[in-house]
Amino acid sequence: MASKPRIKVPKSASAGEVITIKTLISHEMESGQRKDKDGNPIPRQIINKFTCTFEGQMVFECDLDPAISANPYFEFNAKVPASGTFKFTWLDDNGSVYEAEESIEVN
Amino acid sequence: MKLTRRNVLGLTVGAVAFAVAGARITPAFASVEETEKSIMDFTGGAAPAEGRITLTAPEIAENGNTVPVTVTVDSAMSGDDLVESIIIFADGNPNPAVATFHFSELSGAALATTRIRLAKTQNVVAVAKMKDGSVFIDKKQVKVTIGGCGG
């Protein structure tokens, strides 16, 4: 259901710089409030948690409720102490985990 | 009772008043009180102060399915001056909770942007909890032209 996430992280930064990260993942975010054409409620299926870590340390997390729009988009900041890798995870209500990585060089 | 002009007018006004009162009894959407209660649950009973937190949302959203909101807190994000989490509510949605953001020193700045669903014209509320226990609140009314909770 969810396709490859799109992530924007700068390729390089200076040590201690605060950068902006943007992420977008395709997902319907079925709210559980809608009904199909026979009037039966469509069960909720959303991404309920998003996390971003840098070399194993938490940078940013979000607990999502059904009021987040389809194709959840996040923009946030991160402080880059040294070269390393950002890991991103999205947890789906159905147990699936979508993952992605982006590295950054400190020069 | 004769059907005079005075009687007809009186009956009509009565019927309208009754219909309006009836419609108010069963709110299908989350109430402002429910949001207040959720805020208290989040802060642990502390009354939030205004200032330091800024919520940015459009004054008028044509499409309630995707309304961009940005929340930011004025904080050094180190030591005790750290934003631990920010919670967003929409007090006119079927369920007021929207999202909770968590930050750390590695966040660099307490800033988050996302896109949310709004069922109708309502207040969007953001509450920030700091490491030292203080809480801050900001509120914006967003007018919604087309609601974002299709049924």
PDB file of C-alpha atoms in Angstrom:
ATOM      1  CA  MET A   1       0.000   0.000   0.000  1.00  0.00           C
ATOM      2  CA  ALA A   2       2.734   2.421   0.838  1.00  0.00           C
ATOM      3  CA  SER A   3       5.268   3.112  -1.868  1.00  0.00           C
ATOM      4  CA  LYS A   4       8.896   4.140  -1.581  1.00  0.00           C
ATOM      5  CA  PRO A   5       9.125   7.205   0.659  1.00  0.00           C
ATOM      6  CA  ARG A   6      10.527  10.459  -0.691  1.00  0.00           C
ATOM      7  CA  ILE A   7      13.088  12.126   1.578  1.00  0.00           C
ATOM      8  CA  LYS A   8      15.069  15.334   1.284  1.00  0.00           C
ATOM      9  CA  VAL A   9      18.272  15.562   3.330  1.00  0.00           C
ATOM     10  CA  PRO A  10      21.165  17.841   2.329  1.00  0.00           C
ATOM     11  CA  LYS A  11      24.229  15.923   1.053  1.00  0.00           C
ATOM     12  CA  SER A  12      26.594  17.808   3.341  1.00  0.00           C
ATOM     13  CA  ALA A  13      26.635  20.177   6.287  1.00  0.00           C
ATOM     14  CA  SER A  14      29.114  21.793   8.629  1.00  0.00           C
ATOM     15  CA  ALA A  15      29.548  20.301  12.115  1.00  0.00           C
ATOM     16  CA  GLY A  16      26.743  21.326  14.472  1.00  0.00           C
ATOM     17  CA  GLU A  17      24.650  22.827  11.668  1.00  0.00           C
ATOM     18  CA  VAL A  18      20.866  22.616  11.952  1.00  0.00           C
ATOM     19  CA  ILE A  19      19.433  21.222   8.714  1.00  0.00           C
ATOM     20  CA  THR A  20      15.870  20.797   7.437  1.00  0.00           C
ATOM     21  CA  ILE A  21      14.551  17.346   6.570  1.00  0.00           C
ATOM     22  CA  LYS A  22      11.403  16.735   4.523  1.00  0.00           C
ATOM     23  CA  THR A  23       9.698  13.357   4.177  1.00  0.00           C
ATOM     24  CA  LEU A  24       6.655  12.129   2.297  1.00  0.00           C
ATOM     25  CA  ILE A  25       5.229   8.622   2.053  1.00  0.00           C
ATOM     26  CA  SER A  26       2.287   7.461  -0.076  1.00  0.00           C
ATOM     27  CA  HIS A  27      -0.436   6.082   2.151  1.00  0.00           C
ATOM     28  CA  GLU A  28      -4.211   6.375   2.091  1.00  0.00           C
ATOM     29  CA  MET A  29      -4.482   7.017   5.856  1.00  0.00           C
ATOM     30  CA  GLU A  30      -7.954   5.466   5.992  1.00  0.00           C
ATOM     31  CA  SER A  31      -9.469   7.318   8.942  1.00  0.00           C
ATOM     32  CA  GLY A  32     -12.099   4.795  10.062  1.00  0.00           C
ATOM     33  CA  GLN A  33     -14.728   7.552   9.781  1.00  0.00           C
ATOM     34  CA  ARG A  34     -15.687   6.861   6.169  1.00  0.00           C
ATOM     35  CA  LYS A  35     -18.376   4.480   4.943  1.00  0.00           C
ATOM     36  CA  ASP A  36     -18.457   2.442   1.742  1.00  0.00           C
ATOM     37  CA  LYS A  37     -21.382   2.767  -0.642  1.00  0.00           C
ATOM     38  CA  ASP A  38     -23.410   0.161   1.285  1.00  0.00           C
ATOM     39  CA  GLY A  39     -23.080   2.230   4.450  1.00  0.00           C
ATOM     40  CA  ASN A  40     -20.618  -0.072   6.211  1.00  0.00           C
ATOM     41  CA  PRO A  41     -17.763   1.671   7.997  1.00  0.00           C
ATOM     42  CA  ILE A  42     -14.371   1.238   6.324  1.00  0.00           C
ATOM     43  CA  PRO A  43     -11.932   0.020   8.996  1.00  0.00           C
ATOM     44  CA  ARG A  44      -9.167   2.384  10.043  1.00  0.00           C
ATOM     45  CA  GLN A  45      -5.739   1.802   8.553  1.00  0.00           C
ATOM     46  CA  ILE A  46      -3.207   4.544   9.074  1.00  0.00           C
ATOM     47  CA  ILE A  47       0.477   5.007   9.691  1.00  0.00           C
ATOM     48  CA  ASN A  48       0.461   5.502  13.461  1.00  0.00           C
ATOM     49  CA  LYS A  49       4.109   6.372  14.118  1.00  0.00           C
ATOM     50  CA  PHE A  50       6.980   8.026  12.309  1.00  0.00           C
ATOM     51  CA  THR A  51      10.529   8.106  13.668  1.00  0.00           C
ATOM     52  CA  CYS A  52      13.809   9.635  12.567  1.00  0.00           C
ATOM     53  CA  THR A  53      17.093   8.660  14.214  1.00  0.00           C
ATOM     54  CA  PHE A  54      20.693   9.692  13.589  1.00  0.00           C
ATOM     55  CA  GLU A  55      23.260   6.975  14.314  1.00  0.00           C
ATOM     56  CA  GLY A  56      20.795   5.323  16.689  1.00  0.00           C
ATOM     57  CA  GLN A  57      19.827   8.505  18.564  1.00  0.00           C
ATOM     58  CA  MET A  58      16.304   9.906  18.413  1.00  0.00           C
ATOM     59  CA  VAL A  59      15.982  13.091  16.362  1.00  0.00           C
ATOM     60  CA  PHE A  60      12.247  13.436  15.768  1.00  0.00           C
ATOM     61  CA  GLU A  61       9.179  11.283  16.327  1.00  0.00           C
ATOM     62  CA  CYS A  62       5.511  11.705  15.640  1.00  0.00           C
ATOM     63  CA  ASP A  63       2.453   9.788  16.877  1.00  0.00           C
ATOM     64  CA  LEU A  64      -0.130  10.094  14.130  1.00  0.00           C
ATOM     65  CA  ASP A  65      -3.900  10.125  14.566  1.00  0.00           C
ATOM     66  CA  PRO A  66      -6.447   9.677  11.770  1.00  0.00           C
ATOM     67  CA  ALA A  67      -6.626  13.469  11.351  1.00  0.00           C
ATOM     68  CA  ILE A  68      -3.291  13.432   9.484  1.00  0.00           C
ATOM     69  CA  SER A  69      -3.855  13.817   5.740  1.00  0.00           C
ATOM     70  CA  ALA A  70      -3.300  11.039   3.229  1.00  0.00           C
ATOM     71  CA  ASN A  71       0.343  10.714   2.125  1.00  0.00           C
ATOM     72  CA  PRO A  72       1.756  11.972   5.438  1.00  0.00           C
ATOM     73  CA  TYR A  73       4.263  14.774   5.042  1.00  0.00           C
ATOM     74  CA  PHE A  74       6.705  15.962   7.690  1.00  0.00           C
ATOM     75  CA  GLU A  75       9.181  18.772   7.789  1.00  0.00           C
ATOM     76  CA  PHE A  76      11.502  19.100  10.788  1.00  0.00           C
ATOM     77  CA  ASN A  77      15.028  20.080  11.794  1.00  0.00           C
ATOM     78  CA  ALA A  78      18.061  18.073  12.823  1.00  0.00           C
ATOM     79  CA  LYS A  79      21.401  19.047  14.308  1.00  0.00           C
ATOM     80  CA  VAL A  80      24.288  17.252  12.608  1.00  0.00           C
ATOM     81  CA  PRO A  81      27.218  16.593  14.976  1.00  0.00           C
ATOM     82  CA  ALA A  82      29.255  14.491  12.525  1.00  0.00           C
ATOM     83  CA  SER A  83      29.011  12.480   9.318  1.00  0.00           C
ATOM     84  CA  GLY A  84      26.492   9.686   9.617  1.00  0.00           C
ATOM     85  CA  THR A  85      23.202   8.173   8.564  1.00  0.00           C
ATOM     86  CA  PHE A  86      19.618   9.163   9.234  1.00  0.00           C
ATOM     87  CA  LYS A  87      17.178   6.266   9.541  1.00  0.00           C
ATOM     88  CA  PHE A  88      13.471   6.786   8.969  1.00  0.00           C
ATOM     89  CA  THR A  89      10.661   4.385   9.879  1.00  0.00           C
ATOM     90  CA  TRP A  90       6.910   4.464   9.363  1.00  0.00           C
ATOM     91  CA  LEU A  91       4.724   1.992  11.317  1.00  0.00           C
ATOM     92  CA  ASP A  92       1.473   0.897   9.718  1.00  0.00           C
ATOM     93  CA  ASP A  93      -1.661  -0.173  11.672  1.00  0.00           C
ATOM     94  CA  ASN A  94      -1.403  -3.544   9.892  1.00  0.00           C
ATOM     95  CA  GLY A  95       2.046  -4.211  11.369  1.00  0.00           C
ATOM     96  CA  SER A  96       4.087  -3.284   8.297  1.00  0.00           C
ATOM     97  CA  VAL A  97       7.193  -1.183   8.780  1.00  0.00           C
ATOM     98  CA  TYR A  98       8.484   1.021   5.983  1.00  0.00           C
ATOM     99  CA  GLU A  99      12.134   2.059   6.266  1.00  0.00           C
ATOM    100  CA  ALA A 100      14.576   4.388   4.557  1.00  0.00           C
ATOM    101  CA  GLU A 101      18.091   5.780   5.091  1.00  0.00           C
ATOM    102  CA  GLU A 102      19.969   8.898   4.045  1.00  0.00           C
ATOM    103  CA  SER A 103      23.610   9.723   4.777  1.00  0.00           C
ATOM    104  CA  ILE A 104      25.140  13.120   5.324  1.00  0.00           C
ATOM    105  CA  GLU A 105      28.783  14.249   5.178  1.00  0.00           C
ATOM    106  CA  VAL A 106      30.203  16.784   7.576  1.00  0.00           C
ATOM    107  CA  ASN A 107      33.038  18.752   6.030  1.00  0.00           C
TER     108      ASN A 107
ATOM    109  CA  MET B   1     -57.957  27.816  17.432  1.00  0.00           C
ATOM    110  CA  LYS B   2     -58.615  30.028  14.453  1.00  0.00           C
ATOM    111  CA  LEU B   3     -55.892  30.280  11.892  1.00  0.00           C
ATOM    112  CA  THR B   4     -55.219  33.990  12.249  1.00  0.00           C
ATOM    113  CA  ARG B   5     -52.040  35.685  11.170  1.00  0.00           C
ATOM    114  CA  ARG B   6     -50.919  36.082  14.802  1.00  0.00           C
ATOM    115  CA  ASN B   7     -51.416  32.392  15.596  1.00  0.00           C
ATOM    116  CA  VAL B   8     -49.548  31.205  12.514  1.00  0.00           C
ATOM    117  CA  LEU B   9     -46.584  33.452  13.294  1.00  0.00           C
ATOM    118  CA  GLY B  10     -46.446  32.264  16.890  1.00  0.00           C
ATOM    119  CA  LEU B  11     -46.521  28.610  15.881  1.00  0.00           C
ATOM    120  CA  THR B  12     -43.802  29.055  13.291  1.00  0.00           C
ATOM    121  CA  VAL B  13     -41.449  30.762  15.726  1.00  0.00           C
ATOM    122  CA  GLY B  14     -42.094  28.020  18.281  1.00  0.00           C
ATOM    123  CA  ALA B  15     -41.436  25.249  15.783  1.00  0.00           C
ATOM    124  CA  VAL B  16     -38.168  26.814  14.625  1.00  0.00           C
ATOM    125  CA  ALA B  17     -36.974  27.299  18.194  1.00  0.00           C
ATOM    126  CA  PHE B  18     -37.786  23.670  18.966  1.00  0.00           C
ATOM    127  CA  ALA B  19     -35.930  22.410  15.885  1.00  0.00           C
ATOM    128  CA  VAL B  20     -32.828  24.445  16.755  1.00  0.00           C
ATOM    129  CA  ALA B  21     -32.839  23.227  20.368  1.00  0.00           C
ATOM    130  CA  GLY B  22     -33.247  19.633  19.192  1.00  0.00           C
ATOM    131  CA  ALA B  23     -30.304  19.859  16.836  1.00  0.00           C
ATOM    132  CA  ARG B  24     -28.055  21.112  19.622  1.00  0.00           C
ATOM    133  CA  ILE B  25     -28.684  18.133  21.891  1.00  0.00           C
ATOM    134  CA  THR B  26     -26.666  15.538  19.962  1.00  0.00           C
ATOM    135  CA  PRO B  27     -23.270  16.832  18.852  1.00  0.00           C
ATOM    136  CA  ALA B  28     -21.730  14.338  16.413  1.00  0.00           C
ATOM    137  CA  PHE B  29     -18.324  15.978  16.721  1.00  0.00           C
ATOM    138  CA  ALA B  30     -15.728  16.335  19.441  1.00  0.00           C
ATOM    139  CA  SER B  31     -16.498  19.204  21.719  1.00  0.00           C
ATOM    140  CA  VAL B  32     -14.300  21.978  22.967  1.00  0.00           C
ATOM    141  CA  GLU B  33     -14.634  20.441  26.462  1.00  0.00           C
ATOM    142  CA  GLU B  34     -13.230  17.129  25.243  1.00  0.00           C
ATOM    143  CA  THR B  35     -10.259  18.980  23.789  1.00  0.00           C
ATOM    144  CA  GLU B  36      -9.737  20.855  27.077  1.00  0.00           C
ATOM    145  CA  LYS B  37      -9.737  17.537  28.897  1.00  0.00           C
ATOM    146  CA  SER B  38      -7.215  16.027  26.480  1.00  0.00           C
ATOM    147  CA  ILE B  39      -4.976  19.071  26.971  1.00  0.00           C
ATOM    148  CA  MET B  40      -5.095  18.535  30.744  1.00  0.00           C
ATOM    149  CA  ASP B  41      -4.229  14.846  30.258  1.00  0.00           C
ATOM    150  CA  PHE B  42      -1.226  15.903  28.185  1.00  0.00           C
ATOM    151  CA  THR B  43       0.024  18.560  30.614  1.00  0.00           C
ATOM    152  CA  GLY B  44      -0.706  16.504  33.719  1.00  0.00           C
ATOM    153  CA  GLY B  45      -3.058  19.159  35.067  1.00  0.00           C
ATOM    154  CA  ALA B  46      -0.781  22.179  34.606  1.00  0.00           C
ATOM    155  CA  ALA B  47      -2.495  25.184  33.062  1.00  0.00           C
ATOM    156  CA  PRO B  48      -0.722  26.132  29.813  1.00  0.00           C
ATOM    157  CA  ALA B  49       0.563  29.692  29.394  1.00  0.00           C
ATOM    158  CA  GLU B  50       0.535  31.698  26.184  1.00  0.00           C
ATOM    159  CA  GLY B  51       3.719  32.693  24.382  1.00  0.00           C
ATOM    160  CA  ARG B  52       6.879  30.982  23.111  1.00  0.00           C
ATOM    161  CA  ILE B  53       4.843  28.587  20.957  1.00  0.00           C
ATOM    162  CA  THR B  54       3.621  29.661  17.522  1.00  0.00           C
ATOM    163  CA  LEU B  55       1.092  27.743  15.484  1.00  0.00           C
ATOM    164  CA  THR B  56       0.849  28.683  11.822  1.00  0.00           C
ATOM    165  CA  ALA B  57      -2.215  27.624   9.851  1.00  0.00           C
ATOM    166  CA  PRO B  58      -4.147  29.181   6.965  1.00  0.00           C
ATOM    167  CA  GLU B  59      -7.031  31.470   7.910  1.00  0.00           C
ATOM    168  CA  ILE B  60      -9.178  29.876   5.220  1.00  0.00           C
ATOM    169  CA  ALA B  61      -8.669  26.300   4.013  1.00  0.00           C
ATOM    170  CA  GLU B  62     -10.506  25.521   0.786  1.00  0.00           C
ATOM    171  CA  ASN B  63      -9.918  21.803   1.156  1.00  0.00           C
ATOM    172  CA  GLY B  64     -10.225  20.357   4.651  1.00  0.00           C
ATOM    173  CA  ASN B  65      -8.527  17.154   3.503  1.00  0.00           C
ATOM    174  CA  THR B  66      -5.092  18.677   3.551  1.00  0.00           C
ATOM    175  CA  VAL B  67      -4.441  21.756   5.650  1.00  0.00           C
ATOM    176  CA  PRO B  68      -0.778  22.642   6.208  1.00  0.00           C
ATOM    177  CA  VAL B  69       0.119  23.484   9.809  1.00  0.00           C
ATOM    178  CA  THR B  70       3.474  24.452  11.276  1.00  0.00           C
ATOM    179  CA  VAL B  71       4.282  24.624  14.939  1.00  0.00           C
ATOM    180  CA  THR B  72       7.426  26.071  16.413  1.00  0.00           C
ATOM    181  CA  VAL B  73       8.654  26.855  19.920  1.00  0.00           C
ATOM    182  CA  ASP B  74      11.259  29.422  20.813  1.00  0.00           C
ATOM    183  CA  SER B  75      13.841  27.236  22.584  1.00  0.00           C
ATOM    184  CA  ALA B  76      17.602  26.688  22.629  1.00  0.00           C
ATOM    185  CA  MET B  77      16.972  22.917  22.503  1.00  0.00           C
ATOM    186  CA  SER B  78      19.774  22.090  24.911  1.00  0.00           C
ATOM    187  CA  GLY B  79      20.137  21.489  28.636  1.00  0.00           C
ATOM    188  CA  ASP B  80      16.931  22.288  30.506  1.00  0.00           C
ATOM    189  CA  ASP B  81      15.623  24.591  27.787  1.00  0.00           C
ATOM    190  CA  LEU B  82      14.293  21.711  25.721  1.00  0.00           C
ATOM    191  CA  VAL B  83      10.908  21.058  24.168  1.00  0.00           C
ATOM    192  CA  GLU B  84       9.989  17.450  24.892  1.00  0.00           C
ATOM    193  CA  SER B  85       6.784  17.201  22.921  1.00  0.00           C
ATOM    194  CA  ILE B  86       4.105  19.177  21.132  1.00  0.00           C
ATOM    195  CA  ILE B  87       0.555  17.941  20.725  1.00  0.00           C
ATOM    196  CA  ILE B  88      -1.946  19.183  18.138  1.00  0.00           C
ATOM    197  CA  PHE B  89      -5.733  19.126  18.547  1.00  0.00           C
ATOM    198  CA  ALA B  90      -8.606  20.047  16.253  1.00  0.00           C
ATOM    199  CA  ASP B  91     -11.614  20.743  18.484  1.00  0.00           C
ATOM    200  CA  GLY B  92     -14.285  20.262  15.798  1.00  0.00           C
ATOM    201  CA  ASN B  93     -13.129  16.918  14.400  1.00  0.00           C
ATOM    202  CA  PRO B  94     -14.876  13.615  15.294  1.00  0.00           C
ATOM    203  CA  ASN B  95     -11.763  12.871  17.352  1.00  0.00           C
ATOM    204  CA  PRO B  96      -9.804  15.922  18.546  1.00  0.00           C
ATOM    205  CA  ALA B  97      -6.318  14.331  18.582  1.00  0.00           C
ATOM    206  CA  VAL B  98      -4.275  15.086  15.470  1.00  0.00           C
ATOM    207  CA  ALA B  99      -0.615  14.368  16.184  1.00  0.00           C
ATOM    208  CA  THR B 100       2.065  14.381  18.871  1.00  0.00           C
ATOM    209  CA  PHE B 101       5.626  15.384  18.005  1.00  0.00           C
ATOM    210  CA  HIS B 102       8.610  14.378  20.126  1.00  0.00           C
ATOM    211  CA  PHE B 103      11.946  16.182  20.084  1.00  0.00           C
ATOM    212  CA  SER B 104      15.474  15.731  21.436  1.00  0.00           C
ATOM    213  CA  GLU B 105      18.656  17.796  21.571  1.00  0.00           C
ATOM    214  CA  LEU B 106      19.479  16.398  18.133  1.00  0.00           C
ATOM    215  CA  SER B 107      16.351  18.085  16.752  1.00  0.00           C
ATOM    216  CA  GLY B 108      18.279  21.359  16.771  1.00  0.00           C
ATOM    217  CA  ALA B 109      15.053  23.351  16.747  1.00  0.00           C
ATOM    218  CA  ALA B 110      11.507  22.689  17.940  1.00  0.00           C
ATOM    219  CA  LEU B 111       9.792  22.924  14.591  1.00  0.00           C
ATOM    220  CA  ALA B 112       7.421  20.604  12.761  1.00  0.00           C
ATOM    221  CA  THR B 113       5.228  20.944   9.682  1.00  0.00           C
ATOM    222  CA  THR B 114       2.606  18.473   8.543  1.00  0.00           C
ATOM    223  CA  ARG B 115      -0.736  18.369   6.732  1.00  0.00           C
ATOM    224  CA  ILE B 116      -3.941  17.665   8.618  1.00  0.00           C
ATOM    225  CA  ARG B 117      -7.634  16.938   8.024  1.00  0.00           C
ATOM    226  CA  LEU B 118     -10.297  19.316   9.322  1.00  0.00           C
ATOM    227  CA  ALA B 119     -13.961  18.310   9.216  1.00  0.00           C
ATOM    228  CA  LYS B 120     -15.295  21.861   9.427  1.00  0.00           C
ATOM    229  CA  THR B 121     -14.442  25.381  10.554  1.00  0.00           C
ATOM    230  CA  GLN B 122     -12.804  25.070  13.975  1.00  0.00           C
ATOM    231  CA  ASN B 123      -9.877  25.890  16.243  1.00  0.00           C
ATOM    232  CA  VAL B 124      -6.564  24.131  15.871  1.00  0.00           C
ATOM    233  CA  VAL B 125      -4.702  24.016  19.190  1.00  0.00           C
ATOM    234  CA  ALA B 126      -1.019  23.309  19.811  1.00  0.00           C
ATOM    235  CA  VAL B 127       0.397  22.631  23.278  1.00  0.00           C
ATOM    236  CA  ALA B 128       4.117  22.312  24.014  1.00  0.00           C
ATOM    237  CA  LYS B 129       5.600  20.573  27.023  1.00  0.00           C
ATOM    238  CA  MET B 130       9.093  21.655  28.105  1.00  0.00           C
ATOM    239  CA  LYS B 131      11.655  19.554  29.959  1.00  0.00           C
ATOM    240  CA  ASP B 132      11.304  21.800  33.050  1.00  0.00           C
ATOM    241  CA  GLY B 133       7.578  20.998  33.142  1.00  0.00           C
ATOM    242  CA  SER B 134       6.207  24.311  31.852  1.00  0.00           C
ATOM    243  CA  VAL B 135       3.528  24.182  29.157  1.00  0.00           C
ATOM    244  CA  PHE B 136       2.620  26.653  26.420  1.00  0.00           C
ATOM    245  CA  ILE B 137      -0.420  26.909  24.182  1.00  0.00           C
ATOM    246  CA  ASP B 138      -1.381  28.577  20.907  1.00  0.00           C
ATOM    247  CA  LYS B 139      -4.652  28.459  19.000  1.00  0.00           C
ATOM    248  CA  LYS B 140      -5.761  29.386  15.473  1.00  0.00           C
ATOM    249  CA  GLN B 141      -9.181  29.346  13.925  1.00  0.00           C
ATOM    250  CA  VAL B 142      -9.259  27.812  10.440  1.00  0.00           C
ATOM    251  CA  LYS B 143     -12.297  28.357   8.217  1.00  0.00           C
ATOM    252  CA  VAL B 144     -12.935  25.240   6.163  1.00  0.00           C
ATOM    253  CA  THR B 145     -14.850  25.424   2.879  1.00  0.00           C
ATOM    254  CA  ILE B 146     -14.978  21.679   2.074  1.00  0.00           C
ATOM    255  CA  GLY B 147     -14.734  19.324   5.071  1.00  0.00           C
ATOM    256  CA  GLY B 148     -12.124  16.608   5.233  1.00  0.00           C
ATOM    257  CA  CYS B 149     -13.946  13.682   6.831  1.00  0.00           C
ATOM    258  CA  GLY B 150     -15.977  12.273   3.969  1.00  0.00           C
ATOM    259  CA  GLY B 151     -18.808   9.980   5.028  1.00  0.00           C
TER     260      GLY B 151
END
